Amino acid sequence: MAATLRGDRPTDQDRYVVVDGAAAVLDGETSWLHTYHGPEPRDGGWYARALGTALTARLPGHGTALNVILDAPIADRRDAYGLKPADSPYSTSTAAPPSTGTCLSEPGATSASSPPSVAK
């Protein structure tokens, strides 16, 4: 079971990805950017949704390190949408591999902030 809670924005800024063998939580950061207003705002929620969609296609990764799995969709979204650090929405991400426990802070879990600055 998973859930998110909308904050003070018109759209939910958080997303989760659950697939057989892995889970990730993407926390779209509130954006003050000019891209927030408009019919298709590019805010933290937009970025979390775009990243979540790309991440879903790569999870569970079958032995690939979770940081590598997260890096590829971040770079893909950056390139596809021309995102630039300090001028684009971003998200924090936490992902966990399959395990017998339920804690995302167990060995093998990874957490990252993903402004679109992953090096090419």
PDB file of C-alpha atoms in Angstrom:
ATOM      1  CA  MET A   1       0.000   0.000   0.000  1.00  0.00           C
ATOM      2  CA  ALA A   2       1.234   3.511  -0.795  1.00  0.00           C
ATOM      3  CA  ALA A   3      -0.186   7.013  -0.593  1.00  0.00           C
ATOM      4  CA  THR A   4       0.794  10.629  -1.107  1.00  0.00           C
ATOM      5  CA  LEU A   5      -0.617  13.818   0.383  1.00  0.00           C
ATOM      6  CA  ARG A   6      -1.110  16.996  -1.632  1.00  0.00           C
ATOM      7  CA  GLY A   7       0.374  20.097  -0.017  1.00  0.00           C
ATOM      8  CA  ASP A   8      -0.592  23.699  -0.766  1.00  0.00           C
ATOM      9  CA  ARG A   9      -0.248  23.378  -4.557  1.00  0.00           C
ATOM     10  CA  PRO A  10      -3.109  22.599  -6.960  1.00  0.00           C
ATOM     11  CA  THR A  11      -1.482  19.277  -7.867  1.00  0.00           C
ATOM     12  CA  ASP A  12       0.182  16.567  -5.807  1.00  0.00           C
ATOM     13  CA  GLN A  13       3.961  17.028  -5.857  1.00  0.00           C
ATOM     14  CA  ASP A  14       4.772  13.457  -4.768  1.00  0.00           C
ATOM     15  CA  ARG A  15       4.804  10.190  -6.673  1.00  0.00           C
ATOM     16  CA  TYR A  16       5.565   6.616  -5.843  1.00  0.00           C
ATOM     17  CA  VAL A  17       6.606   3.716  -8.032  1.00  0.00           C
ATOM     18  CA  VAL A  18       5.888   0.145  -6.980  1.00  0.00           C
ATOM     19  CA  VAL A  19       6.878  -2.735  -9.238  1.00  0.00           C
ATOM     20  CA  ASP A  20       7.571  -6.387  -8.552  1.00  0.00           C
ATOM     21  CA  GLY A  21      10.923  -6.342  -6.792  1.00  0.00           C
ATOM     22  CA  ALA A  22      11.391  -2.633  -6.021  1.00  0.00           C
ATOM     23  CA  ALA A  23       9.778   0.566  -4.803  1.00  0.00           C
ATOM     24  CA  ALA A  24      10.625   4.261  -5.034  1.00  0.00           C
ATOM     25  CA  VAL A  25       9.235   7.457  -3.545  1.00  0.00           C
ATOM     26  CA  LEU A  26       9.710  10.703  -5.483  1.00  0.00           C
ATOM     27  CA  ASP A  27       9.153  13.941  -3.579  1.00  0.00           C
ATOM     28  CA  GLY A  28       8.665  16.744  -6.085  1.00  0.00           C
ATOM     29  CA  GLU A  29      10.059  19.898  -4.546  1.00  0.00           C
ATOM     30  CA  THR A  30       7.874  22.998  -4.451  1.00  0.00           C
ATOM     31  CA  SER A  31       8.893  25.252  -7.285  1.00  0.00           C
ATOM     32  CA  TRP A  32       9.149  29.030  -7.371  1.00  0.00           C
ATOM     33  CA  LEU A  33      10.151  28.913 -11.026  1.00  0.00           C
ATOM     34  CA  HIS A  34       8.427  30.758 -13.845  1.00  0.00           C
ATOM     35  CA  THR A  35       7.446  27.342 -15.218  1.00  0.00           C
ATOM     36  CA  TYR A  36       5.011  26.795 -12.326  1.00  0.00           C
ATOM     37  CA  HIS A  37       2.114  28.790 -13.787  1.00  0.00           C
ATOM     38  CA  GLY A  38       0.295  27.845 -16.971  1.00  0.00           C
ATOM     39  CA  PRO A  39      -1.841  25.062 -18.399  1.00  0.00           C
ATOM     40  CA  GLU A  40       0.952  22.487 -18.085  1.00  0.00           C
ATOM     41  CA  PRO A  41       3.090  23.668 -15.166  1.00  0.00           C
ATOM     42  CA  ARG A  42       6.585  22.289 -14.923  1.00  0.00           C
ATOM     43  CA  ASP A  43       6.773  22.204 -11.167  1.00  0.00           C
ATOM     44  CA  GLY A  44       8.185  19.616  -8.776  1.00  0.00           C
ATOM     45  CA  GLY A  45       5.110  17.431  -9.275  1.00  0.00           C
ATOM     46  CA  TRP A  46       5.543  17.454 -13.039  1.00  0.00           C
ATOM     47  CA  TYR A  47       9.181  16.447 -12.634  1.00  0.00           C
ATOM     48  CA  ALA A  48       8.338  13.704 -10.107  1.00  0.00           C
ATOM     49  CA  ARG A  49       5.711  12.301 -12.514  1.00  0.00           C
ATOM     50  CA  ALA A  50       8.102  12.412 -15.489  1.00  0.00           C
ATOM     51  CA  LEU A  51      10.896  10.821 -13.462  1.00  0.00           C
ATOM     52  CA  GLY A  52       8.523   8.207 -12.014  1.00  0.00           C
ATOM     53  CA  THR A  53       7.359   7.170 -15.477  1.00  0.00           C
ATOM     54  CA  ALA A  54      10.947   6.773 -16.678  1.00  0.00           C
ATOM     55  CA  LEU A  55      11.976   4.994 -13.475  1.00  0.00           C
ATOM     56  CA  THR A  56       9.098   2.497 -13.715  1.00  0.00           C
ATOM     57  CA  ALA A  57      10.523   1.211 -16.994  1.00  0.00           C
ATOM     58  CA  ARG A  58      13.913   0.525 -15.352  1.00  0.00           C
ATOM     59  CA  LEU A  59      12.909  -1.053 -12.045  1.00  0.00           C
ATOM     60  CA  PRO A  60      13.653  -3.474 -10.455  1.00  0.00           C
ATOM     61  CA  GLY A  61      16.947  -3.450 -12.360  1.00  0.00           C
ATOM     62  CA  HIS A  62      17.848  -7.106 -11.819  1.00  0.00           C
ATOM     63  CA  GLY A  63      21.173  -6.614 -10.075  1.00  0.00           C
ATOM     64  CA  THR A  64      21.961  -3.087 -11.271  1.00  0.00           C
ATOM     65  CA  ALA A  65      22.876  -0.717  -8.437  1.00  0.00           C
ATOM     66  CA  LEU A  66      19.960   1.532  -7.514  1.00  0.00           C
ATOM     67  CA  ASN A  67      22.005   4.723  -7.917  1.00  0.00           C
ATOM     68  CA  VAL A  68      22.726   3.703 -11.522  1.00  0.00           C
ATOM     69  CA  ILE A  69      19.027   2.983 -12.087  1.00  0.00           C
ATOM     70  CA  LEU A  70      18.151   6.462 -10.753  1.00  0.00           C
ATOM     71  CA  ASP A  71      20.903   8.277 -12.693  1.00  0.00           C
ATOM     72  CA  ALA A  72      19.692   7.161 -16.138  1.00  0.00           C
ATOM     73  CA  PRO A  73      16.103   8.505 -15.904  1.00  0.00           C
ATOM     74  CA  ILE A  74      17.376  11.750 -14.343  1.00  0.00           C
ATOM     75  CA  ALA A  75      19.760  12.288 -17.265  1.00  0.00           C
ATOM     76  CA  ASP A  76      17.068  11.260 -19.777  1.00  0.00           C
ATOM     77  CA  ARG A  77      14.538  13.779 -18.387  1.00  0.00           C
ATOM     78  CA  ARG A  78      17.215  16.482 -18.302  1.00  0.00           C
ATOM     79  CA  ASP A  79      18.077  15.910 -21.947  1.00  0.00           C
ATOM     80  CA  ALA A  80      14.499  15.394 -23.182  1.00  0.00           C
ATOM     81  CA  TYR A  81      13.198  18.616 -21.613  1.00  0.00           C
ATOM     82  CA  GLY A  82      16.330  20.793 -21.677  1.00  0.00           C
ATOM     83  CA  LEU A  83      16.388  21.085 -17.878  1.00  0.00           C
ATOM     84  CA  LYS A  84      19.097  23.179 -16.236  1.00  0.00           C
ATOM     85  CA  PRO A  85      20.255  23.273 -12.593  1.00  0.00           C
ATOM     86  CA  ALA A  86      18.812  26.193 -10.575  1.00  0.00           C
ATOM     87  CA  ASP A  87      16.275  26.911 -13.343  1.00  0.00           C
ATOM     88  CA  SER A  88      14.278  23.673 -13.332  1.00  0.00           C
ATOM     89  CA  PRO A  89      12.042  21.739 -10.949  1.00  0.00           C
ATOM     90  CA  TYR A  90      13.546  18.868  -9.014  1.00  0.00           C
ATOM     91  CA  SER A  91      12.723  15.907  -6.811  1.00  0.00           C
ATOM     92  CA  THR A  92      14.254  13.938  -3.994  1.00  0.00           C
ATOM     93  CA  SER A  93      14.126  10.194  -4.542  1.00  0.00           C
ATOM     94  CA  THR A  94      14.335   7.148  -2.319  1.00  0.00           C
ATOM     95  CA  ALA A  95      14.401   3.649  -3.781  1.00  0.00           C
ATOM     96  CA  ALA A  96      14.662   0.218  -2.210  1.00  0.00           C
ATOM     97  CA  PRO A  97      15.369  -3.239  -3.615  1.00  0.00           C
ATOM     98  CA  PRO A  98      13.370  -6.323  -2.660  1.00  0.00           C
ATOM     99  CA  SER A  99      13.988  -7.566   0.858  1.00  0.00           C
ATOM    100  CA  THR A 100      12.436  -9.317   3.783  1.00  0.00           C
ATOM    101  CA  GLY A 101      12.138  -6.053   5.728  1.00  0.00           C
ATOM    102  CA  THR A 102      10.015  -2.986   5.238  1.00  0.00           C
ATOM    103  CA  CYS A 103      12.465  -0.168   5.930  1.00  0.00           C
ATOM    104  CA  LEU A 104      13.745   2.031   3.097  1.00  0.00           C
ATOM    105  CA  SER A 105      16.884   2.774   5.113  1.00  0.00           C
ATOM    106  CA  GLU A 106      18.086  -0.821   5.053  1.00  0.00           C
ATOM    107  CA  PRO A 107      21.278  -1.878   3.232  1.00  0.00           C
ATOM    108  CA  GLY A 108      20.850  -1.584  -0.529  1.00  0.00           C
ATOM    109  CA  ALA A 109      18.426   1.342  -0.399  1.00  0.00           C
ATOM    110  CA  THR A 110      19.451   4.589  -2.039  1.00  0.00           C
ATOM    111  CA  SER A 111      18.347   8.170  -1.691  1.00  0.00           C
ATOM    112  CA  ALA A 112      19.200  11.111  -3.908  1.00  0.00           C
ATOM    113  CA  SER A 113      18.219  14.631  -4.749  1.00  0.00           C
ATOM    114  CA  SER A 114      17.718  14.959  -8.458  1.00  0.00           C
ATOM    115  CA  PRO A 115      17.959  18.434  -9.794  1.00  0.00           C
ATOM    116  CA  PRO A 116      18.812  17.788 -13.431  1.00  0.00           C
ATOM    117  CA  SER A 117      22.555  18.074 -12.943  1.00  0.00           C
ATOM    118  CA  VAL A 118      23.701  14.506 -13.564  1.00  0.00           C
ATOM    119  CA  ALA A 119      26.843  14.812 -15.670  1.00  0.00           C
ATOM    120  CA  LYS A 120      26.659  13.803 -19.309  1.00  0.00           C
TER     121      LYS A 120
END
